[in-house]
Amino acid sequence: RYQQIVENIKDVIFQTDEQGRWIFLNPAWEKITGYQIIKSLGKLYLDYFHADNHQQIKEKFLLLVTKNLDYFRDELIIINSNGEQLWIEVYFSAQLDDKKSVVGTFGTLRDISDQKNAELIMHRAKLAAESANRAKSEFLANMSHELRTPLNSLLIIAKWLTNEKNLNAEQLESARVIYDSGMDLLRLINDILDLSKIEA
């Protein structure tokens, strides 16, 4: 039963010796990485990880084999047989013999590339949305200022006309309509400007 579980599980189950050479890999290794198990056994686990991760893994592996660390879990990058980068969740634990001496490590490797790619897409979409929102707010603020400047001049003239004694009743009413409509428009522009400030 144990053998069936190990051979059919989707995660890589592995064992290394105390130097970090693979001594066991289940079939998931070939499915995830594309490397043949028979050609991988005896090789250093480090050879399969991205160079940027080497120092980090070496430090943790040393702590494991010197019994200064019971296990470690991390998200690292493996280079598959096609040269592509795969995000892998790794779990390493020290393997002890009957005398409690470290004889190597064992653990699992899980392909989380789809999850990482989805996170990257969501992050990019979030940045794009934030950028678009900032551009919209800036546009609203600029538009409000640009409209308010000529409108203020129009309101001053309209207000002056409503107090002009040489105008007849119809002309005074037209001046009041211009002034009142202008004030309505100014309030609307101010509301738009307030909304853009709230969003910002």
mmCIF file with all atom_site columns, C-alpha atoms in Angstrom:
data_model
loop_
_atom_site.group_PDB
_atom_site.id
_atom_site.type_symbol
_atom_site.label_atom_id
_atom_site.label_alt_id
_atom_site.label_comp_id
_atom_site.label_asym_id
_atom_site.label_entity_id
_atom_site.label_seq_id
_atom_site.pdbx_PDB_ins_code
_atom_site.Cartn_x
_atom_site.Cartn_y
_atom_site.Cartn_z
_atom_site.occupancy
_atom_site.B_iso_or_equiv
_atom_site.pdbx_formal_charge
_atom_site.auth_seq_id
_atom_site.auth_comp_id
_atom_site.auth_asym_id
_atom_site.auth_atom_id
_atom_site.pdbx_PDB_model_num
ATOM 1   C CA . ARG A 1 1   ? 0.000   0.000  0.000   1.00 0.00 ? 1   ARG A CA 1
ATOM 2   C CA . TYR A 1 2   ? 2.803   2.367  0.923   1.00 0.00 ? 2   TYR A CA 1
ATOM 3   C CA . GLN A 1 3   ? 4.548   1.670  -2.404  1.00 0.00 ? 3   GLN A CA 1
ATOM 4   C CA . GLN A 1 4   ? 1.334   2.390  -4.344  1.00 0.00 ? 4   GLN A CA 1
ATOM 5   C CA . ILE A 1 5   ? 0.881   5.693  -2.527  1.00 0.00 ? 5   ILE A CA 1
ATOM 6   C CA . VAL A 1 6   ? 4.487   6.745  -3.158  1.00 0.00 ? 6   VAL A CA 1
ATOM 7   C CA . GLU A 1 7   ? 4.370   5.780  -6.840  1.00 0.00 ? 7   GLU A CA 1
ATOM 8   C CA . ASN A 1 8   ? 1.015   7.472  -7.560  1.00 0.00 ? 8   ASN A CA 1
ATOM 9   C CA . ILE A 1 9   ? 1.147   10.630 -5.483  1.00 0.00 ? 9   ILE A CA 1
ATOM 10  C CA . LYS A 1 10  ? 1.468   13.845 -7.533  1.00 0.00 ? 10  LYS A CA 1
ATOM 11  C CA . ASP A 1 11  ? 4.155   15.357 -5.305  1.00 0.00 ? 11  ASP A CA 1
ATOM 12  C CA . VAL A 1 12  ? 7.775   14.319 -5.607  1.00 0.00 ? 12  VAL A CA 1
ATOM 13  C CA . ILE A 1 13  ? 8.910   12.207 -2.676  1.00 0.00 ? 13  ILE A CA 1
ATOM 14  C CA . PHE A 1 14  ? 12.685  12.070 -2.325  1.00 0.00 ? 14  PHE A CA 1
ATOM 15  C CA . GLN A 1 15  ? 15.584  10.977 -0.192  1.00 0.00 ? 15  GLN A CA 1
ATOM 16  C CA . THR A 1 16  ? 19.170  12.247 -0.304  1.00 0.00 ? 16  THR A CA 1
ATOM 17  C CA . ASP A 1 17  ? 22.349  11.100 1.378   1.00 0.00 ? 17  ASP A CA 1
ATOM 18  C CA . GLU A 1 18  ? 24.207  13.395 3.783   1.00 0.00 ? 18  GLU A CA 1
ATOM 19  C CA . GLN A 1 19  ? 26.050  15.038 0.854   1.00 0.00 ? 19  GLN A CA 1
ATOM 20  C CA . GLY A 1 20  ? 22.774  15.913 -0.878  1.00 0.00 ? 20  GLY A CA 1
ATOM 21  C CA . ARG A 1 21  ? 22.796  13.295 -3.661  1.00 0.00 ? 21  ARG A CA 1
ATOM 22  C CA . TRP A 1 22  ? 19.436  11.847 -4.655  1.00 0.00 ? 22  TRP A CA 1
ATOM 23  C CA . ILE A 1 23  ? 19.075  8.241  -3.452  1.00 0.00 ? 23  ILE A CA 1
ATOM 24  C CA . PHE A 1 24  ? 15.324  7.938  -4.038  1.00 0.00 ? 24  PHE A CA 1
ATOM 25  C CA . LEU A 1 25  ? 12.819  9.701  -6.292  1.00 0.00 ? 25  LEU A CA 1
ATOM 26  C CA . ASN A 1 26  ? 9.254   8.639  -6.990  1.00 0.00 ? 26  ASN A CA 1
ATOM 27  C CA . PRO A 1 27  ? 7.675   8.748  -10.510 1.00 0.00 ? 27  PRO A CA 1
ATOM 28  C CA . ALA A 1 28  ? 6.296   12.272 -9.924  1.00 0.00 ? 28  ALA A CA 1
ATOM 29  C CA . TRP A 1 29  ? 9.898   13.485 -10.400 1.00 0.00 ? 29  TRP A CA 1
ATOM 30  C CA . GLU A 1 30  ? 9.783   12.585 -14.097 1.00 0.00 ? 30  GLU A CA 1
ATOM 31  C CA . LYS A 1 31  ? 6.287   14.057 -14.577 1.00 0.00 ? 31  LYS A CA 1
ATOM 32  C CA . ILE A 1 32  ? 7.146   17.390 -12.944 1.00 0.00 ? 32  ILE A CA 1
ATOM 33  C CA . THR A 1 33  ? 10.745  17.970 -14.023 1.00 0.00 ? 33  THR A CA 1
ATOM 34  C CA . GLY A 1 34  ? 11.048  15.841 -17.167 1.00 0.00 ? 34  GLY A CA 1
ATOM 35  C CA . TYR A 1 35  ? 14.292  14.269 -15.909 1.00 0.00 ? 35  TYR A CA 1
ATOM 36  C CA . GLN A 1 36  ? 14.600  10.490 -15.848 1.00 0.00 ? 36  GLN A CA 1
ATOM 37  C CA . ILE A 1 37  ? 14.861  9.048  -12.360 1.00 0.00 ? 37  ILE A CA 1
ATOM 38  C CA . ILE A 1 38  ? 17.619  6.620  -13.303 1.00 0.00 ? 38  ILE A CA 1
ATOM 39  C CA . LYS A 1 39  ? 19.784  9.468  -14.612 1.00 0.00 ? 39  LYS A CA 1
ATOM 40  C CA . SER A 1 40  ? 19.035  11.714 -11.646 1.00 0.00 ? 40  SER A CA 1
ATOM 41  C CA . LEU A 1 41  ? 19.907  9.281  -8.852  1.00 0.00 ? 41  LEU A CA 1
ATOM 42  C CA . GLY A 1 42  ? 23.392  9.908  -7.475  1.00 0.00 ? 42  GLY A CA 1
ATOM 43  C CA . LYS A 1 43  ? 23.394  13.545 -8.593  1.00 0.00 ? 43  LYS A CA 1
ATOM 44  C CA . LEU A 1 44  ? 23.335  16.539 -6.269  1.00 0.00 ? 44  LEU A CA 1
ATOM 45  C CA . TYR A 1 45  ? 19.903  18.005 -5.613  1.00 0.00 ? 45  TYR A CA 1
ATOM 46  C CA . LEU A 1 46  ? 21.468  21.472 -5.913  1.00 0.00 ? 46  LEU A CA 1
ATOM 47  C CA . ASP A 1 47  ? 22.143  20.934 -9.633  1.00 0.00 ? 47  ASP A CA 1
ATOM 48  C CA . TYR A 1 48  ? 18.418  21.097 -10.347 1.00 0.00 ? 48  TYR A CA 1
ATOM 49  C CA . PHE A 1 49  ? 17.644  24.329 -8.519  1.00 0.00 ? 49  PHE A CA 1
ATOM 50  C CA . HIS A 1 50  ? 18.012  27.850 -9.892  1.00 0.00 ? 50  HIS A CA 1
ATOM 51  C CA . ALA A 1 51  ? 21.400  29.411 -9.153  1.00 0.00 ? 51  ALA A CA 1
ATOM 52  C CA . ASP A 1 52  ? 19.730  32.229 -7.204  1.00 0.00 ? 52  ASP A CA 1
ATOM 53  C CA . ASN A 1 53  ? 18.470  29.661 -4.689  1.00 0.00 ? 53  ASN A CA 1
ATOM 54  C CA . HIS A 1 54  ? 21.746  27.777 -4.184  1.00 0.00 ? 54  HIS A CA 1
ATOM 55  C CA . GLN A 1 55  ? 23.153  29.688 -1.222  1.00 0.00 ? 55  GLN A CA 1
ATOM 56  C CA . GLN A 1 56  ? 19.849  29.665 0.602   1.00 0.00 ? 56  GLN A CA 1
ATOM 57  C CA . ILE A 1 57  ? 19.366  25.888 0.171   1.00 0.00 ? 57  ILE A CA 1
ATOM 58  C CA . LYS A 1 58  ? 22.979  25.046 1.018   1.00 0.00 ? 58  LYS A CA 1
ATOM 59  C CA . GLU A 1 59  ? 22.728  26.923 4.302   1.00 0.00 ? 59  GLU A CA 1
ATOM 60  C CA . LYS A 1 60  ? 19.470  25.161 5.260   1.00 0.00 ? 60  LYS A CA 1
ATOM 61  C CA . PHE A 1 61  ? 20.802  21.742 4.162   1.00 0.00 ? 61  PHE A CA 1
ATOM 62  C CA . LEU A 1 62  ? 23.933  22.216 6.296   1.00 0.00 ? 62  LEU A CA 1
ATOM 63  C CA . LEU A 1 63  ? 21.773  23.056 9.310   1.00 0.00 ? 63  LEU A CA 1
ATOM 64  C CA . LEU A 1 64  ? 19.753  19.870 8.697   1.00 0.00 ? 64  LEU A CA 1
ATOM 65  C CA . VAL A 1 65  ? 22.701  17.483 8.470   1.00 0.00 ? 65  VAL A CA 1
ATOM 66  C CA . THR A 1 66  ? 24.373  19.081 11.521  1.00 0.00 ? 66  THR A CA 1
ATOM 67  C CA . LYS A 1 67  ? 21.138  18.622 13.510  1.00 0.00 ? 67  LYS A CA 1
ATOM 68  C CA . ASN A 1 68  ? 20.704  22.372 14.009  1.00 0.00 ? 68  ASN A CA 1
ATOM 69  C CA . LEU A 1 69  ? 17.412  22.300 12.149  1.00 0.00 ? 69  LEU A CA 1
ATOM 70  C CA . ASP A 1 70  ? 14.649  19.700 12.131  1.00 0.00 ? 70  ASP A CA 1
ATOM 71  C CA . TYR A 1 71  ? 13.124  20.695 8.788   1.00 0.00 ? 71  TYR A CA 1
ATOM 72  C CA . PHE A 1 72  ? 12.628  23.588 6.432   1.00 0.00 ? 72  PHE A CA 1
ATOM 73  C CA . ARG A 1 73  ? 9.905   24.574 3.989   1.00 0.00 ? 73  ARG A CA 1
ATOM 74  C CA . ASP A 1 74  ? 10.297  27.135 1.220   1.00 0.00 ? 74  ASP A CA 1
ATOM 75  C CA . GLU A 1 75  ? 9.223   28.166 -2.289  1.00 0.00 ? 75  GLU A CA 1
ATOM 76  C CA . LEU A 1 76  ? 12.094  27.798 -4.748  1.00 0.00 ? 76  LEU A CA 1
ATOM 77  C CA . ILE A 1 77  ? 12.731  27.494 -8.468  1.00 0.00 ? 77  ILE A CA 1
ATOM 78  C CA . ILE A 1 78  ? 13.727  24.273 -10.245 1.00 0.00 ? 78  ILE A CA 1
ATOM 79  C CA . ILE A 1 79  ? 14.948  24.204 -13.839 1.00 0.00 ? 79  ILE A CA 1
ATOM 80  C CA . ASN A 1 80  ? 13.185  21.405 -15.726 1.00 0.00 ? 80  ASN A CA 1
ATOM 81  C CA . SER A 1 81  ? 14.612  19.304 -18.551 1.00 0.00 ? 81  SER A CA 1
ATOM 82  C CA . ASN A 1 82  ? 13.444  21.885 -21.125 1.00 0.00 ? 82  ASN A CA 1
ATOM 83  C CA . GLY A 1 83  ? 15.299  24.687 -19.333 1.00 0.00 ? 83  GLY A CA 1
ATOM 84  C CA . GLU A 1 84  ? 12.051  26.204 -18.037 1.00 0.00 ? 84  GLU A CA 1
ATOM 85  C CA . GLN A 1 85  ? 11.669  27.546 -14.533 1.00 0.00 ? 85  GLN A CA 1
ATOM 86  C CA . LEU A 1 86  ? 9.173   25.843 -12.215 1.00 0.00 ? 86  LEU A CA 1
ATOM 87  C CA . TRP A 1 87  ? 8.100   27.167 -8.845  1.00 0.00 ? 87  TRP A CA 1
ATOM 88  C CA . ILE A 1 88  ? 8.379   24.372 -6.313  1.00 0.00 ? 88  ILE A CA 1
ATOM 89  C CA . GLU A 1 89  ? 7.310   24.206 -2.688  1.00 0.00 ? 89  GLU A CA 1
ATOM 90  C CA . VAL A 1 90  ? 10.053  22.202 -0.982  1.00 0.00 ? 90  VAL A CA 1
ATOM 91  C CA . TYR A 1 91  ? 9.972   20.365 2.321   1.00 0.00 ? 91  TYR A CA 1
ATOM 92  C CA . PHE A 1 92  ? 13.267  18.975 3.610   1.00 0.00 ? 92  PHE A CA 1
ATOM 93  C CA . SER A 1 93  ? 13.681  17.036 6.853   1.00 0.00 ? 93  SER A CA 1
ATOM 94  C CA . ALA A 1 94  ? 16.693  15.322 8.388   1.00 0.00 ? 94  ALA A CA 1
ATOM 95  C CA . GLN A 1 95  ? 16.722  11.538 8.162   1.00 0.00 ? 95  GLN A CA 1
ATOM 96  C CA . LEU A 1 96  ? 18.137  9.769  11.203  1.00 0.00 ? 96  LEU A CA 1
ATOM 97  C CA . ASP A 1 97  ? 19.354  6.213  11.689  1.00 0.00 ? 97  ASP A CA 1
ATOM 98  C CA . ASP A 1 98  ? 18.743  4.027  14.757  1.00 0.00 ? 98  ASP A CA 1
ATOM 99  C CA . LYS A 1 99  ? 21.544  5.832  16.603  1.00 0.00 ? 99  LYS A CA 1
ATOM 100 C CA . LYS A 1 100 ? 19.963  9.233  15.901  1.00 0.00 ? 100 LYS A CA 1
ATOM 101 C CA . SER A 1 101 ? 22.759  10.151 13.522  1.00 0.00 ? 101 SER A CA 1
ATOM 102 C CA . VAL A 1 102 ? 21.889  12.086 10.369  1.00 0.00 ? 102 VAL A CA 1
ATOM 103 C CA . VAL A 1 103 ? 22.255  9.894  7.302   1.00 0.00 ? 103 VAL A CA 1
ATOM 104 C CA . GLY A 1 104 ? 20.610  12.251 4.815   1.00 0.00 ? 104 GLY A CA 1
ATOM 105 C CA . THR A 1 105 ? 17.364  14.041 4.177   1.00 0.00 ? 105 THR A CA 1
ATOM 106 C CA . PHE A 1 106 ? 13.896  13.233 2.921   1.00 0.00 ? 106 PHE A CA 1
ATOM 107 C CA . GLY A 1 107 ? 10.938  15.291 1.903   1.00 0.00 ? 107 GLY A CA 1
ATOM 108 C CA . THR A 1 108 ? 8.621   16.428 -0.844  1.00 0.00 ? 108 THR A CA 1
ATOM 109 C CA . LEU A 1 109 ? 8.612   18.768 -3.833  1.00 0.00 ? 109 LEU A CA 1
ATOM 110 C CA . ARG A 1 110 ? 5.290   20.222 -4.993  1.00 0.00 ? 110 ARG A CA 1
ATOM 111 C CA . ASP A 1 111 ? 4.781   22.055 -8.292  1.00 0.00 ? 111 ASP A CA 1
ATOM 112 C CA . ILE A 1 112 ? 3.138   25.409 -7.468  1.00 0.00 ? 112 ILE A CA 1
ATOM 113 C CA . SER A 1 113 ? 3.886   27.086 -10.819 1.00 0.00 ? 113 SER A CA 1
ATOM 114 C CA . ASP A 1 114 ? 0.199   27.539 -11.704 1.00 0.00 ? 114 ASP A CA 1
ATOM 115 C CA . GLN A 1 115 ? -0.467  29.169 -8.348  1.00 0.00 ? 115 GLN A CA 1
ATOM 116 C CA . LYS A 1 116 ? 2.558   31.468 -8.699  1.00 0.00 ? 116 LYS A CA 1
ATOM 117 C CA . ASN A 1 117 ? 1.617   32.421 -12.264 1.00 0.00 ? 117 ASN A CA 1
ATOM 118 C CA . ALA A 1 118 ? -1.934  33.214 -11.132 1.00 0.00 ? 118 ALA A CA 1
ATOM 119 C CA . GLU A 1 119 ? -0.553  35.381 -8.318  1.00 0.00 ? 119 GLU A CA 1
ATOM 120 C CA . LEU A 1 120 ? 1.692   37.192 -10.815 1.00 0.00 ? 120 LEU A CA 1
ATOM 121 C CA . ILE A 1 121 ? -1.227  37.812 -13.206 1.00 0.00 ? 121 ILE A CA 1
ATOM 122 C CA . MET A 1 122 ? -3.364  39.116 -10.344 1.00 0.00 ? 122 MET A CA 1
ATOM 123 C CA . HIS A 1 123 ? -0.535  41.359 -9.132  1.00 0.00 ? 123 HIS A CA 1
ATOM 124 C CA . ARG A 1 124 ? -0.050  42.817 -12.615 1.00 0.00 ? 124 ARG A CA 1
ATOM 125 C CA . ALA A 1 125 ? -3.804  43.326 -12.995 1.00 0.00 ? 125 ALA A CA 1
ATOM 126 C CA . LYS A 1 126 ? -3.907  45.075 -9.618  1.00 0.00 ? 126 LYS A CA 1
ATOM 127 C CA . LEU A 1 127 ? -1.054  47.399 -10.610 1.00 0.00 ? 127 LEU A CA 1
ATOM 128 C CA . ALA A 1 128 ? -2.763  48.157 -13.933 1.00 0.00 ? 128 ALA A CA 1
ATOM 129 C CA . ALA A 1 129 ? -6.072  48.890 -12.175 1.00 0.00 ? 129 ALA A CA 1
ATOM 130 C CA . GLU A 1 130 ? -4.360  51.150 -9.631  1.00 0.00 ? 130 GLU A CA 1
ATOM 131 C CA . SER A 1 131 ? -2.553  52.977 -12.431 1.00 0.00 ? 131 SER A CA 1
ATOM 132 C CA . ALA A 1 132 ? -5.805  53.451 -14.369 1.00 0.00 ? 132 ALA A CA 1
ATOM 133 C CA . ASN A 1 133 ? -7.557  54.677 -11.230 1.00 0.00 ? 133 ASN A CA 1
ATOM 134 C CA . ARG A 1 134 ? -4.797  57.207 -10.558 1.00 0.00 ? 134 ARG A CA 1
ATOM 135 C CA . ALA A 1 135 ? -4.976  58.422 -14.166 1.00 0.00 ? 135 ALA A CA 1
ATOM 136 C CA . LYS A 1 136 ? -8.760  58.796 -13.886 1.00 0.00 ? 136 LYS A CA 1
ATOM 137 C CA . SER A 1 137 ? -8.484  60.751 -10.629 1.00 0.00 ? 137 SER A CA 1
ATOM 138 C CA . GLU A 1 138 ? -5.798  63.012 -12.089 1.00 0.00 ? 138 GLU A CA 1
ATOM 139 C CA . PHE A 1 139 ? -7.942  63.584 -15.177 1.00 0.00 ? 139 PHE A CA 1
ATOM 140 C CA . LEU A 1 140 ? -10.991 64.492 -13.069 1.00 0.00 ? 140 LEU A CA 1
ATOM 141 C CA . ALA A 1 141 ? -8.961  66.853 -10.909 1.00 0.00 ? 141 ALA A CA 1
ATOM 142 C CA . ASN A 1 142 ? -7.347  68.554 -13.932 1.00 0.00 ? 142 ASN A CA 1
ATOM 143 C CA . MET A 1 143 ? -10.645 68.742 -15.799 1.00 0.00 ? 143 MET A CA 1
ATOM 144 C CA . SER A 1 144 ? -12.354 70.305 -12.779 1.00 0.00 ? 144 SER A CA 1
ATOM 145 C CA . HIS A 1 145 ? -9.670  72.970 -12.441 1.00 0.00 ? 145 HIS A CA 1
ATOM 146 C CA . GLU A 1 146 ? -9.660  73.704 -16.160 1.00 0.00 ? 146 GLU A CA 1
ATOM 147 C CA . LEU A 1 147 ? -13.450 74.125 -16.247 1.00 0.00 ? 147 LEU A CA 1
ATOM 148 C CA . ARG A 1 148 ? -13.614 76.193 -13.082 1.00 0.00 ? 148 ARG A CA 1
ATOM 149 C CA . THR A 1 149 ? -11.264 78.912 -14.324 1.00 0.00 ? 149 THR A CA 1
ATOM 150 C CA . PRO A 1 150 ? -13.395 80.119 -17.298 1.00 0.00 ? 150 PRO A CA 1
ATOM 151 C CA . LEU A 1 151 ? -16.588 79.452 -15.353 1.00 0.00 ? 151 LEU A CA 1
ATOM 152 C CA . ASN A 1 152 ? -15.538 81.818 -12.568 1.00 0.00 ? 152 ASN A CA 1
ATOM 153 C CA . SER A 1 153 ? -15.055 84.580 -15.143 1.00 0.00 ? 153 SER A CA 1
ATOM 154 C CA . LEU A 1 154 ? -18.517 83.860 -16.580 1.00 0.00 ? 154 LEU A CA 1
ATOM 155 C CA . LEU A 1 155 ? -20.080 83.996 -13.095 1.00 0.00 ? 155 LEU A CA 1
ATOM 156 C CA . ILE A 1 156 ? -18.439 87.316 -12.286 1.00 0.00 ? 156 ILE A CA 1
ATOM 157 C CA . ILE A 1 157 ? -19.784 88.872 -15.498 1.00 0.00 ? 157 ILE A CA 1
ATOM 158 C CA . ALA A 1 158 ? -23.252 87.331 -15.017 1.00 0.00 ? 158 ALA A CA 1
ATOM 159 C CA . LYS A 1 159 ? -23.393 88.618 -11.434 1.00 0.00 ? 159 LYS A CA 1
ATOM 160 C CA . TRP A 1 160 ? -22.336 92.074 -12.612 1.00 0.00 ? 160 TRP A CA 1
ATOM 161 C CA . LEU A 1 161 ? -25.080 92.032 -15.282 1.00 0.00 ? 161 LEU A CA 1
ATOM 162 C CA . THR A 1 162 ? -27.779 91.174 -12.718 1.00 0.00 ? 162 THR A CA 1
ATOM 163 C CA . ASN A 1 163 ? -26.914 94.413 -10.937 1.00 0.00 ? 163 ASN A CA 1
ATOM 164 C CA . GLU A 1 164 ? -26.777 96.474 -14.124 1.00 0.00 ? 164 GLU A CA 1
ATOM 165 C CA . LYS A 1 165 ? -29.478 99.207 -14.071 1.00 0.00 ? 165 LYS A CA 1
ATOM 166 C CA . ASN A 1 166 ? -29.481 99.835 -17.832 1.00 0.00 ? 166 ASN A CA 1
ATOM 167 C CA . LEU A 1 167 ? -30.884 96.377 -18.650 1.00 0.00 ? 167 LEU A CA 1
ATOM 168 C CA . ASN A 1 168 ? -34.576 95.669 -19.167 1.00 0.00 ? 168 ASN A CA 1
ATOM 169 C CA . ALA A 1 169 ? -36.462 92.965 -17.215 1.00 0.00 ? 169 ALA A CA 1
ATOM 170 C CA . GLU A 1 170 ? -35.938 90.274 -19.873 1.00 0.00 ? 170 GLU A CA 1
ATOM 171 C CA . GLN A 1 171 ? -32.200 90.960 -20.027 1.00 0.00 ? 171 GLN A CA 1
ATOM 172 C CA . LEU A 1 172 ? -31.917 90.899 -16.215 1.00 0.00 ? 172 LEU A CA 1
ATOM 173 C CA . GLU A 1 173 ? -33.784 87.571 -16.103 1.00 0.00 ? 173 GLU A CA 1
ATOM 174 C CA . SER A 1 174 ? -31.415 86.143 -18.743 1.00 0.00 ? 174 SER A CA 1
ATOM 175 C CA . ALA A 1 175 ? -28.431 87.317 -16.681 1.00 0.00 ? 175 ALA A CA 1
ATOM 176 C CA . ARG A 1 176 ? -29.920 85.638 -13.573 1.00 0.00 ? 176 ARG A CA 1
ATOM 177 C CA . VAL A 1 177 ? -30.478 82.379 -15.515 1.00 0.00 ? 177 VAL A CA 1
ATOM 178 C CA . ILE A 1 178 ? -26.845 82.478 -16.702 1.00 0.00 ? 178 ILE A CA 1
ATOM 179 C CA . TYR A 1 179 ? -25.636 83.107 -13.152 1.00 0.00 ? 179 TYR A CA 1
ATOM 180 C CA . ASP A 1 180 ? -27.844 80.422 -11.539 1.00 0.00 ? 180 ASP A CA 1
ATOM 181 C CA . SER A 1 181 ? -26.954 77.831 -14.205 1.00 0.00 ? 181 SER A CA 1
ATOM 182 C CA . GLY A 1 182 ? -23.293 78.723 -13.802 1.00 0.00 ? 182 GLY A CA 1
ATOM 183 C CA . MET A 1 183 ? -23.521 78.209 -10.033 1.00 0.00 ? 183 MET A CA 1
ATOM 184 C CA . ASP A 1 184 ? -25.187 74.806 -10.593 1.00 0.00 ? 184 ASP A CA 1
ATOM 185 C CA . LEU A 1 185 ? -22.380 73.845 -12.918 1.00 0.00 ? 185 LEU A CA 1
ATOM 186 C CA . LEU A 1 186 ? -19.771 75.069 -10.417 1.00 0.00 ? 186 LEU A CA 1
ATOM 187 C CA . ARG A 1 187 ? -21.317 72.947 -7.653  1.00 0.00 ? 187 ARG A CA 1
ATOM 188 C CA . LEU A 1 188 ? -21.258 69.928 -9.974  1.00 0.00 ? 188 LEU A CA 1
ATOM 189 C CA . ILE A 1 189 ? -17.584 70.538 -10.812 1.00 0.00 ? 189 ILE A CA 1
ATOM 190 C CA . ASN A 1 190 ? -16.762 70.896 -7.112  1.00 0.00 ? 190 ASN A CA 1
ATOM 191 C CA . ASP A 1 191 ? -18.552 67.602 -6.395  1.00 0.00 ? 191 ASP A CA 1
ATOM 192 C CA . ILE A 1 192 ? -16.485 65.874 -9.116  1.00 0.00 ? 192 ILE A CA 1
ATOM 193 C CA . LEU A 1 193 ? -13.321 67.361 -7.633  1.00 0.00 ? 193 LEU A CA 1
ATOM 194 C CA . ASP A 1 194 ? -14.306 66.171 -4.136  1.00 0.00 ? 194 ASP A CA 1
ATOM 195 C CA . LEU A 1 195 ? -14.954 62.651 -5.455  1.00 0.00 ? 195 LEU A CA 1
ATOM 196 C CA . SER A 1 196 ? -11.522 62.547 -7.112  1.00 0.00 ? 196 SER A CA 1
ATOM 197 C CA . LYS A 1 197 ? -9.933  63.667 -3.825  1.00 0.00 ? 197 LYS A CA 1
ATOM 198 C CA . ILE A 1 198 ? -11.808 60.974 -1.883  1.00 0.00 ? 198 ILE A CA 1
ATOM 199 C CA . GLU A 1 199 ? -10.654 58.270 -4.344  1.00 0.00 ? 199 GLU A CA 1
ATOM 200 C CA . ALA A 1 200 ? -7.071  59.537 -4.177  1.00 0.00 ? 200 ALA A CA 1
#
